[in-house]
mmCIF file of C-alpha atoms and ligand atoms in Angstrom:
data_model
loop_
_atom_site.group_PDB
_atom_site.id
_atom_site.type_symbol
_atom_site.label_atom_id
_atom_site.label_comp_id
_atom_site.label_asym_id
_atom_site.label_seq_id
_atom_site.Cartn_x
_atom_site.Cartn_y
_atom_site.Cartn_z
ATOM 1 C CA MET X 1 9.340 -3.178 29.706
ATOM 2 C CA ILE X 2 5.852 -2.890 28.272
ATOM 3 C CA SER X 3 3.130 -0.595 29.602
ATOM 4 C CA ASP X 4 0.271 -1.626 31.899
ATOM 5 C CA TYR X 5 -1.949 -0.256 29.138
ATOM 6 C CA LEU X 6 -0.708 -2.942 26.742
ATOM 7 C CA LYS X 7 -0.999 -5.764 29.288
ATOM 8 C CA ASN X 8 -4.505 -4.628 30.254
ATOM 9 C CA SER X 9 -5.587 -4.681 26.603
ATOM 10 C CA VAL X 10 -5.619 -8.514 26.671
ATOM 11 C CA THR X 11 -8.997 -9.896 27.795
ATOM 12 C CA ARG X 12 -9.191 -12.909 30.109
ATOM 13 C CA VAL X 13 -12.055 -15.252 29.226
ATOM 14 C CA PRO X 14 -12.620 -17.974 31.858
ATOM 15 C CA ASP X 15 -13.574 -21.492 30.748
ATOM 16 C CA TYR X 16 -13.055 -20.973 26.993
ATOM 17 C CA PRO X 17 -12.952 -23.091 24.881
ATOM 18 C CA LYS X 18 -13.507 -25.566 27.723
ATOM 19 C CA ALA X 19 -13.790 -25.618 31.521
ATOM 20 C CA GLY X 20 -10.577 -24.768 33.345
ATOM 21 C CA ILE X 21 -8.889 -22.832 30.516
ATOM 22 C CA GLN X 22 -8.206 -19.124 31.102
ATOM 23 C CA PHE X 23 -8.312 -17.941 27.499
ATOM 24 C CA ARG X 24 -6.131 -14.857 26.761
ATOM 25 C CA ASP X 25 -7.983 -13.022 24.031
ATOM 26 C CA ILE X 26 -5.852 -10.710 21.869
ATOM 27 C CA THR X 27 -8.739 -9.384 19.751
ATOM 28 C CA SER X 28 -9.100 -6.497 22.226
ATOM 29 C CA LEU X 29 -5.361 -5.754 21.914
ATOM 30 C CA VAL X 30 -5.292 -5.612 18.122
ATOM 31 C CA ALA X 31 -8.524 -3.580 18.013
ATOM 32 C CA ASP X 32 -6.779 -0.840 20.022
ATOM 33 C CA GLY X 33 -4.360 1.134 17.836
ATOM 34 C CA ARG X 34 -2.179 2.300 20.735
ATOM 35 C CA ALA X 35 -1.839 -1.199 22.181
ATOM 36 C CA PHE X 36 -1.229 -2.842 18.795
ATOM 37 C CA ALA X 37 1.462 -0.314 17.850
ATOM 38 C CA GLU X 38 3.259 -0.777 21.186
ATOM 39 C CA ALA X 39 3.098 -4.571 20.823
ATOM 40 C CA VAL X 40 4.567 -4.582 17.307
ATOM 41 C CA THR X 41 7.348 -2.128 18.230
ATOM 42 C CA ALA X 42 8.253 -4.165 21.318
ATOM 43 C CA LEU X 43 8.147 -7.467 19.407
ATOM 44 C CA ALA X 44 10.553 -6.086 16.790
ATOM 45 C CA GLU X 45 13.014 -4.458 19.199
ATOM 46 C CA PRO X 46 15.498 -7.356 19.772
ATOM 47 C CA TYR X 47 15.643 -8.125 16.051
ATOM 48 C CA LEU X 48 16.459 -4.636 14.748
ATOM 49 C CA SER X 49 20.146 -5.374 15.320
ATOM 50 C CA GLN X 50 20.078 -8.958 13.979
ATOM 51 C CA ALA X 51 19.987 -10.347 10.465
ATOM 52 C CA VAL X 52 16.545 -11.839 9.798
ATOM 53 C CA ASP X 53 15.677 -13.138 6.319
ATOM 54 C CA LYS X 54 12.069 -14.171 6.875
ATOM 55 C CA VAL X 55 9.346 -14.132 9.489
ATOM 56 C CA VAL X 56 7.225 -17.290 9.859
ATOM 57 C CA GLY X 57 3.707 -16.536 11.104
ATOM 58 C CA ILE X 58 1.588 -19.328 12.610
ATOM 59 C CA GLU X 59 -2.094 -19.540 11.684
ATOM 60 C CA ALA X 60 -4.224 -17.735 12.606
ATOM 61 C CA ARG X 61 -3.410 -15.270 15.353
ATOM 62 C CA GLY X 62 0.286 -15.477 14.514
ATOM 63 C CA PHE X 63 -0.484 -14.030 11.071
ATOM 64 C CA VAL X 64 -1.669 -10.774 12.623
ATOM 65 C CA PHE X 65 1.564 -10.148 14.523
ATOM 66 C CA GLY X 66 3.775 -11.921 11.977
ATOM 67 C CA ALA X 67 2.650 -9.657 9.142
ATOM 68 C CA ALA X 68 3.141 -6.491 11.175
ATOM 69 C CA LEU X 69 6.543 -7.660 12.423
ATOM 70 C CA ALA X 70 7.746 -8.643 8.929
ATOM 71 C CA ARG X 71 6.796 -5.163 7.723
ATOM 72 C CA GLU X 72 8.574 -3.581 10.694
ATOM 73 C CA LEU X 73 11.757 -5.588 9.935
ATOM 74 C CA GLY X 74 11.480 -5.052 6.178
ATOM 75 C CA VAL X 75 11.412 -8.773 5.338
ATOM 76 C CA GLY X 76 8.907 -11.226 3.873
ATOM 77 C CA LEU X 77 6.418 -13.427 5.688
ATOM 78 C CA ALA X 78 6.091 -17.210 5.266
ATOM 79 C CA LEU X 79 2.858 -18.843 6.414
ATOM 80 C CA ALA X 80 2.597 -21.958 8.587
ATOM 81 C CA ARG X 81 -0.989 -23.047 7.972
ATOM 82 C CA LYS X 82 -3.531 -25.496 9.338
ATOM 83 C CA PRO X 83 -4.378 -28.560 7.147
ATOM 84 C CA GLY X 84 -6.148 -28.134 3.814
ATOM 85 C CA LYS X 85 -5.261 -24.464 3.267
ATOM 86 C CA LEU X 86 -2.067 -24.397 1.200
ATOM 87 C CA PRO X 87 -2.513 -25.096 -2.538
ATOM 88 C CA ARG X 88 0.909 -26.531 -3.410
ATOM 89 C CA ALA X 89 3.157 -29.321 -2.078
ATOM 90 C CA THR X 90 3.805 -28.980 1.662
ATOM 91 C CA CYS X 91 5.680 -30.481 4.570
ATOM 92 C CA ARG X 92 3.575 -31.286 7.649
ATOM 93 C CA GLU X 93 3.986 -31.599 11.429
ATOM 94 C CA THR X 94 1.326 -32.673 13.946
ATOM 95 C CA TYR X 95 1.127 -31.409 17.539
ATOM 96 C CA THR X 96 -0.954 -31.391 20.728
ATOM 97 C CA LEU X 97 -2.548 -28.211 22.124
ATOM 98 C CA GLU X 98 -3.708 -27.209 25.625
ATOM 99 C CA TYR X 99 -7.193 -28.043 24.290
ATOM 100 C CA GLY X 100 -6.871 -30.423 21.344
ATOM 101 C CA GLU X 101 -4.767 -31.700 18.439
ATOM 102 C CA ASP X 102 -3.838 -30.138 15.101
ATOM 103 C CA ALA X 103 -1.223 -30.008 12.322
ATOM 104 C CA LEU X 104 0.745 -27.294 10.537
ATOM 105 C CA HIS X 105 1.927 -27.201 6.943
ATOM 106 C CA MET X 106 4.345 -25.032 4.978
ATOM 107 C CA HIS X 107 4.955 -24.916 1.254
ATOM 108 C CA LEU X 108 8.117 -26.795 0.327
ATOM 109 C CA ASP X 109 9.556 -23.632 -1.217
ATOM 110 C CA ALA X 110 8.482 -21.276 1.601
ATOM 111 C CA LEU X 111 12.006 -20.818 2.993
ATOM 112 C CA GLU X 112 15.454 -20.613 1.450
ATOM 113 C CA PRO X 113 17.867 -23.275 2.773
ATOM 114 C CA GLU X 114 20.029 -21.795 5.562
ATOM 115 C CA SER X 115 18.007 -18.578 5.678
ATOM 116 C CA ARG X 116 17.630 -16.926 9.105
ATOM 117 C CA VAL X 117 14.055 -17.322 10.243
ATOM 118 C CA LEU X 118 12.091 -15.729 13.082
ATOM 119 C CA LEU X 119 8.992 -17.605 14.332
ATOM 120 C CA VAL X 120 6.062 -15.456 15.517
ATOM 121 C CA ASP X 121 2.826 -16.257 17.308
ATOM 122 C CA ASP X 122 0.475 -14.422 19.623
ATOM 123 C CA LEU X 123 0.912 -16.833 22.532
ATOM 124 C CA ILE X 124 2.969 -19.771 23.751
ATOM 125 C CA ALA X 125 1.399 -22.215 26.182
ATOM 126 C CA THR X 126 2.531 -25.879 25.999
ATOM 127 C CA GLY X 127 4.742 -25.012 23.040
ATOM 128 C CA GLY X 128 3.219 -27.744 20.870
ATOM 129 C CA THR X 129 2.411 -25.287 18.091
ATOM 130 C CA ALA X 130 5.740 -23.445 18.141
ATOM 131 C CA LEU X 131 7.721 -26.704 18.310
ATOM 132 C CA ALA X 132 5.807 -28.030 15.285
ATOM 133 C CA ALA X 133 6.597 -24.793 13.409
ATOM 134 C CA LEU X 134 10.237 -25.141 14.458
ATOM 135 C CA ARG X 135 10.335 -28.696 13.060
ATOM 136 C CA LEU X 136 8.872 -27.389 9.781
ATOM 137 C CA VAL X 137 11.530 -24.664 9.556
ATOM 138 C CA ARG X 138 14.242 -27.269 10.173
ATOM 139 C CA GLN X 139 12.680 -29.715 7.657
ATOM 140 C CA LEU X 140 12.985 -26.953 5.061
ATOM 141 C CA GLY X 141 16.680 -26.515 5.867
ATOM 142 C CA ALA X 142 16.361 -22.988 7.298
ATOM 143 C CA SER X 143 17.917 -21.732 10.559
ATOM 144 C CA PRO X 144 15.549 -20.604 13.327
ATOM 145 C CA ILE X 145 17.236 -17.608 14.983
ATOM 146 C CA GLY X 146 14.433 -16.881 17.436
ATOM 147 C CA ALA X 147 10.797 -17.155 18.400
ATOM 148 C CA ALA X 148 8.701 -14.141 19.465
ATOM 149 C CA PHE X 149 5.360 -14.120 21.268
ATOM 150 C CA VAL X 150 3.124 -11.406 22.620
ATOM 151 C CA ILE X 151 2.025 -13.627 25.538
ATOM 152 C CA ALA X 152 3.731 -16.481 27.374
ATOM 153 C CA LEU X 153 2.076 -18.845 29.847
ATOM 154 C CA PRO X 154 5.321 -20.133 31.427
ATOM 155 C CA GLU X 155 3.609 -22.634 33.766
ATOM 156 C CA LEU X 156 2.619 -24.671 30.703
ATOM 157 C CA GLY X 157 6.245 -25.312 29.770
ATOM 158 C CA GLY X 158 6.411 -24.132 26.156
ATOM 159 C CA LEU X 159 9.065 -21.458 26.676
ATOM 160 C CA ALA X 160 11.347 -23.932 28.432
ATOM 161 C CA ALA X 161 10.766 -26.528 25.697
ATOM 162 C CA LEU X 162 11.824 -24.042 23.007
ATOM 163 C CA GLN X 163 14.877 -23.055 25.011
ATOM 164 C CA ARG X 164 15.821 -26.769 25.274
ATOM 165 C CA GLN X 165 15.776 -26.712 21.450
ATOM 166 C CA ARG X 166 18.340 -23.861 21.630
ATOM 167 C CA VAL X 167 15.929 -21.309 20.231
ATOM 168 C CA ALA X 168 16.182 -17.827 21.768
ATOM 169 C CA THR X 169 12.738 -16.628 22.814
ATOM 170 C CA HIS X 170 11.240 -13.168 23.285
ATOM 171 C CA HIS X 171 7.856 -12.352 24.812
ATOM 172 C CA LEU X 172 6.150 -9.183 25.951
ATOM 173 C CA MET X 173 4.047 -10.330 28.889
ATOM 174 C CA GLU X 174 3.327 -13.376 31.032
ATOM 175 C CA PHE X 175 0.217 -14.688 32.700
ATOM 176 C CA ALA X 176 -0.096 -17.366 35.354
ATOM 177 C CA GLY X 177 -3.164 -19.561 35.575
ATOM 178 C CA GLU X 178 -5.109 -17.179 37.850
HETATM 179 O O1 PRP I 1 1.717 -23.390 22.961
HETATM 180 P P1 PRP I 1 0.505 -24.137 22.533
HETATM 181 O O2 PRP I 1 -0.062 -25.010 23.632
HETATM 182 O O3 PRP I 1 0.690 -24.904 21.275
HETATM 183 O O4 PRP I 1 -0.657 -23.077 22.282
HETATM 184 C C1 PRP I 1 -0.477 -21.871 21.590
HETATM 185 C C2 PRP I 1 -1.248 -21.816 20.309
HETATM 186 O O5 PRP I 1 -2.660 -21.874 20.582
HETATM 187 C C3 PRP I 1 -3.317 -20.821 19.893
HETATM 188 O O6 PRP I 1 -3.654 -21.171 18.606
HETATM 189 P P2 PRP I 1 -4.934 -21.997 18.160
HETATM 190 O O7 PRP I 1 -4.498 -23.368 17.774
HETATM 191 O O8 PRP I 1 -6.002 -21.886 19.199
HETATM 192 O O9 PRP I 1 -5.340 -21.334 16.800
HETATM 193 P P3 PRP I 1 -5.739 -19.899 16.204
HETATM 194 O O10 PRP I 1 -4.505 -19.028 16.223
HETATM 195 O O11 PRP I 1 -6.118 -20.290 14.814
HETATM 196 O O12 PRP I 1 -6.854 -19.314 17.025
HETATM 197 C C4 PRP I 1 -2.264 -19.738 19.851
HETATM 198 O O13 PRP I 1 -2.537 -18.787 18.837
HETATM 199 C C5 PRP I 1 -0.997 -20.513 19.598
HETATM 200 O O14 PRP I 1 -0.799 -20.753 18.213
HETATM 201 N N1 ADE I 2 -4.929 -20.015 27.413
HETATM 202 C C1 ADE I 2 -4.884 -19.689 26.133
HETATM 203 N N2 ADE I 2 -5.417 -18.515 25.698
HETATM 204 C C2 ADE I 2 -5.363 -18.178 24.393
HETATM 205 N N3 ADE I 2 -4.830 -18.956 23.451
HETATM 206 C C3 ADE I 2 -4.295 -20.127 23.837
HETATM 207 N N4 ADE I 2 -3.676 -21.100 23.140
HETATM 208 C C4 ADE I 2 -3.346 -22.086 24.008
HETATM 209 N N5 ADE I 2 -3.702 -21.770 25.256
HETATM 210 C C5 ADE I 2 -4.308 -20.553 25.175
#
């Protein structure tokens, strides 16, 4: 159970980036040392007793939590990046967002085959991003053992979609569309 302090550290921004979207802004959370520390500790908690070989952080907000979580678990971080950012050969997956379309890439040697991988992002909404990252992990022959998010928007279906893919999920707080 997380504190009200942590939940209240997320800022709601109505109609960003377009009308009708309630944007959940984590910049206020990470700027607050107490809130950030609680979030990273709570994200790591279920994985302290599991074997994890690598954390995969999803650009860009997922890098912030992915890096802290990898450090907390004592493992390395692999980057799932937006197009045009990785300098060597990559695999690629496209996806649809709540407010647009994009693609993710990973270096072909980013993950060891059969390694146990934990996906991390700040937020799951439709799940398009996390599912694309999951497909990348599977393309590279690694085993996704879980997916962790600071925020879930369950009404948008992403958590359920990941669970249908038999990926165990963990999140710290939920928001409805209010
Ligand atoms: O579950 P979904 O509907 O896919 O939405 C969630 C994704 O949307 C946001 O990323 P965004 O693409 O806005 O990029 P950013 O992290 O670079 O700001 C967020 O950080 C997640 O990655
Ligand atoms: N409502 C939302 N707030 C912040 N990031 C998001 N990514 C997708 N939907 C989002």
